[in-house]
Coordinates of C-alpha atoms and ligand atoms in Angstrom, one line a residue:
X165 CA 86.4 135.5 106.7
X166 CA 84.9 132.0 106.2
X167 CA 81.2 132.0 105.5
X168 CA 79.9 129.8 108.3
X169 CA 76.8 128.9 106.3
X170 CA 78.7 127.3 103.4
X171 CA 79.0 123.6 104.0
X172 CA 82.5 122.2 103.9
X173 CA 83.8 118.7 103.4
X174 CA 84.1 116.5 106.5
X175 CA 87.2 114.4 107.0
X176 CA 86.8 111.4 109.4
X177 CA 90.3 110.9 110.7
X178 CA 92.4 109.3 113.4
X179 CA 95.4 111.3 114.5
X180 CA 98.0 108.5 114.5
X181 CA 96.7 106.5 111.5
X182 CA 99.4 106.8 108.7
X183 CA 96.7 106.7 106.0
X184 CA 94.9 109.6 107.7
X185 CA 98.1 111.5 108.2
X186 CA 98.9 111.4 104.4
X187 CA 95.4 112.7 103.7
X188 CA 95.7 115.5 106.2
X189 CA 99.1 116.5 104.8
X190 CA 97.7 116.9 101.3
X191 CA 94.7 118.8 102.5
X192 CA 96.9 121.0 104.6
X193 CA 99.3 121.9 101.8
X194 CA 96.3 122.5 99.4
X195 CA 94.8 125.0 101.8
X196 CA 91.3 123.5 101.1
X197 CA 89.0 124.1 104.0
X198 CA 87.9 120.8 105.6
X199 CA 86.2 120.0 108.9
X200 CA 88.2 117.4 110.8
X201 CA 86.3 114.8 112.8
X202 CA 88.6 112.7 115.0
X203 CA 87.3 109.2 115.3
X204 CA 87.5 106.7 118.1
X205 CA 88.2 103.5 116.1
X206 CA 86.3 101.4 118.7
X207 CA 83.2 103.6 118.4
X208 CA 83.0 104.8 114.8
X209 CA 80.4 107.5 114.2
X210 CA 77.2 106.3 112.5
X211 CA 77.5 109.2 110.0
X212 CA 80.9 107.9 108.9
X213 CA 79.7 104.2 108.6
X214 CA 76.6 105.4 106.7
X215 CA 78.7 107.0 104.0
X216 CA 81.5 104.4 104.1
X217 CA 80.5 101.0 105.5
X218 CA 84.0 99.5 105.2
X219 CA 84.8 101.4 108.3
X220 CA 88.4 102.6 107.7
X221 CA 89.7 106.1 108.1
X222 CA 90.3 108.4 106.4
X223 CA 86.9 109.1 104.9
X224 CA 86.1 112.4 103.1
X225 CA 82.4 113.3 102.8
X226 CA 81.8 116.2 100.4
X227 CA 78.8 118.5 100.7
X228 CA 77.5 117.2 97.3
X229 CA 77.3 113.7 98.9
X230 CA 80.4 112.3 97.2
X231 CA 82.4 110.0 99.5
X232 CA 86.2 109.4 99.0
X233 CA 87.4 106.6 101.3
X234 CA 90.9 105.8 100.1
X235 CA 93.7 107.9 101.4
X236 CA 95.5 108.2 98.1
X237 CA 92.3 109.4 96.4
X238 CA 91.8 112.0 99.1
X239 CA 95.4 113.2 98.4
X240 CA 94.5 113.4 94.7
X241 CA 91.3 115.3 95.5
X242 CA 93.0 117.9 97.6
X243 CA 96.0 118.4 95.3
X244 CA 93.7 118.4 92.3
X245 CA 92.0 121.5 93.7
X246 CA 95.2 123.2 94.7
X247 CA 98.8 122.0 94.5
X248 CA 100.9 125.1 95.5
X249 CA 104.0 123.0 96.3
X250 CA 103.7 121.0 93.1
X251 CA 103.6 117.6 94.8
X252 CA 101.9 116.1 91.7
X253 CA 103.6 115.3 88.5
X254 CA 102.8 118.2 86.1
X255 CA 100.1 119.3 88.5
X256 CA 97.6 116.7 87.3
X257 CA 98.0 113.2 88.7
X258 CA 100.1 110.9 90.8
X259 CA 103.0 109.8 88.5
X260 CA 103.4 106.2 87.6
X261 CA 106.7 106.2 89.6
X262 CA 105.0 107.6 92.7
X263 CA 102.2 105.2 92.4
X264 CA 104.5 102.2 92.1
X265 CA 106.4 103.2 95.3
X266 CA 103.1 104.0 97.2
X267 CA 101.7 100.6 96.2
X268 CA 104.8 98.8 97.4
X269 CA 104.5 100.8 100.7
X270 CA 100.9 100.0 101.2
X271 CA 101.4 96.4 100.2
X272 CA 104.5 94.4 101.2
X273 CA 106.0 97.1 103.4
X274 CA 102.8 97.8 105.4
X275 CA 102.4 94.1 106.0
X276 CA 106.0 93.8 107.2
X277 CA 105.5 96.9 109.4
X278 CA 102.3 95.4 111.0
X279 CA 104.1 92.1 111.7
X280 CA 107.2 93.9 113.1
X281 CA 105.1 96.3 115.3
X282 CA 102.8 93.5 116.6
X283 CA 105.3 90.7 116.5
X284 CA 103.7 89.1 119.5
X285 CA 100.7 88.3 117.4
X286 CA 102.8 86.6 114.8
X287 CA 104.9 84.1 116.8
X288 CA 106.0 82.1 113.8
X289 CA 109.0 84.4 113.6
X290 CA 110.8 86.8 115.9
X291 CA 110.4 90.6 115.4
X292 CA 113.7 91.0 113.6
X293 CA 112.6 88.6 110.9
X294 CA 109.7 91.0 110.1
X295 CA 112.0 94.0 110.5
X296 CA 114.3 92.5 107.9
X297 CA 111.4 92.1 105.5
X298 CA 110.5 95.8 105.9
X299 CA 114.2 96.8 105.6
X300 CA 114.1 95.8 101.9
X301 CA 111.8 98.8 101.3
X302 CA 113.9 101.0 103.6
X303 CA 117.0 100.1 101.6
X304 CA 115.2 101.0 98.3
X305 CA 114.1 104.4 99.6
X306 CA 117.6 105.0 101.0
X307 CA 119.2 104.4 97.6
X308 CA 116.9 106.9 96.1
X309 CA 117.6 109.4 98.9
X310 CA 121.3 109.0 98.5
X311 CA 120.9 110.2 94.9
X312 CA 118.6 113.1 95.6
X313 CA 116.9 115.0 98.5
X314 CA 113.5 113.5 98.0
X315 CA 112.1 110.2 96.8
X316 CA 111.5 111.2 93.2
X317 CA 114.1 114.0 92.8
X318 CA 115.1 117.3 94.1
X319 CA 111.6 118.4 95.1
X320 CA 109.0 117.0 97.5
X321 CA 106.3 114.9 95.8
X322 CA 103.2 113.2 96.8
X323 CA 105.3 110.0 97.1
X324 CA 107.3 111.5 100.0
X325 CA 104.3 112.6 101.9
X326 CA 102.3 109.4 101.3
X327 CA 105.1 107.2 102.5
X328 CA 106.5 109.4 105.3
X329 CA 103.9 108.4 108.0
X330 CA 104.7 104.7 107.5
X331 CA 108.4 105.1 107.8
X332 CA 107.8 107.1 110.9
X333 CA 105.9 104.2 112.4
X334 CA 108.5 101.7 111.4
X335 CA 111.3 103.9 112.9
X336 CA 109.3 104.2 116.2
X337 CA 108.9 100.5 116.7
X338 CA 112.6 100.4 117.9
X339 CA 114.1 103.8 117.6
X340 CA 117.5 102.6 118.9
X341 CA 117.7 100.1 116.1
X342 CA 116.6 102.6 113.5
X343 CA 119.0 105.3 114.7
X344 CA 122.0 103.0 114.4
X345 CA 120.8 101.4 111.1
X346 CA 122.9 102.2 108.0
X347 CA 120.3 104.3 106.3
X348 CA 121.7 107.8 106.8
X349 CA 120.0 109.6 103.8
X350 CA 116.6 108.0 104.9
X351 CA 117.2 109.1 108.5
X352 CA 117.9 112.7 107.4
X353 CA 114.9 112.7 105.1
X354 CA 112.6 111.4 107.9
X355 CA 114.0 113.8 110.5
X356 CA 113.6 116.9 108.3
X357 CA 110.1 116.1 107.2
X358 CA 108.9 115.2 110.7
X359 CA 110.2 118.6 111.9
X360 CA 108.5 120.5 109.1
X361 CA 105.8 123.0 110.0
X362 CA 103.4 121.1 107.8
X363 CA 103.8 117.8 109.5
X364 CA 103.7 119.4 113.0
X365 CA 100.5 121.2 112.0
X366 CA 98.7 118.0 110.9
X367 CA 99.8 116.2 114.1
X368 CA 98.7 118.9 116.5
X369 CA 96.2 117.7 119.1
Ligands
GSH250 N1 93.3 101.5 102.0 C1 92.8 102.4 103.1 C2 93.4 101.9 104.4 C3 92.9 102.7 105.6 C4 93.1 101.9 106.9 O1 93.3 100.7 107.0 N2 93.0 102.6 108.1 C5 93.0 102.0 109.4 C6 93.6 102.9 110.5 S1 95.3 103.2 110.3 C7 91.6 101.7 109.8 O2 90.7 102.5 109.7 N3 91.3 100.4 110.3 C8 90.0 100.1 110.7 C9 90.0 99.8 112.2 O3 91.0 99.9 112.9 O4 88.9 99.5 112.7 C10 93.3 103.8 102.8 O5 94.3 104.0 102.2 O6 92.6 104.8 103.2

């Protein structure tokens, strides 16, 4: 039984935020006990802003006062404690290959995703212009997934789980378009991971 007196880390999270989802996935697979604090992004808790003034989620506040406020670092923290599914390369760190893919996801692809999702705010171009920008990354992932079941090979890695929530969001912008798009391996990968018990558990309300 959990000792209720032992302080445990607090994760400030927002259910639908793709960065927070990736952090929750890594924490869930690691089995490390963390108290979840769901944040209303319009009314961020004082305690969260006190430890991380930049005001983004996720934020992990450890009992020793350490604050980790980048989602990738939270994944690394959790998997560094316990990585039972071997998401990390050799159990120690995010591989250079994973890092490069995640950086592309968080950079160019995330920008295209935001423009596509909120195309009305970016009237310089129609939504399908921004969608085509994002599709460059989808194509890259699809090529990998045509060669093996997961992004880096035959096993799930941190790259799959860090990128999954963003592809989910991209697919949801126009699911009819996504479902008819020529990215079958990517669609199968997305579908299987979204149905996994781990993903369902971290999305539970
Ligand atoms: N680089 C950060 C980005 C996190 C981020 O941008 N999260 C969004 C929510 S998806 C956020 O908190 N935005 C601030 C806001 O909406 O006020 C990370 O990886 O943790």
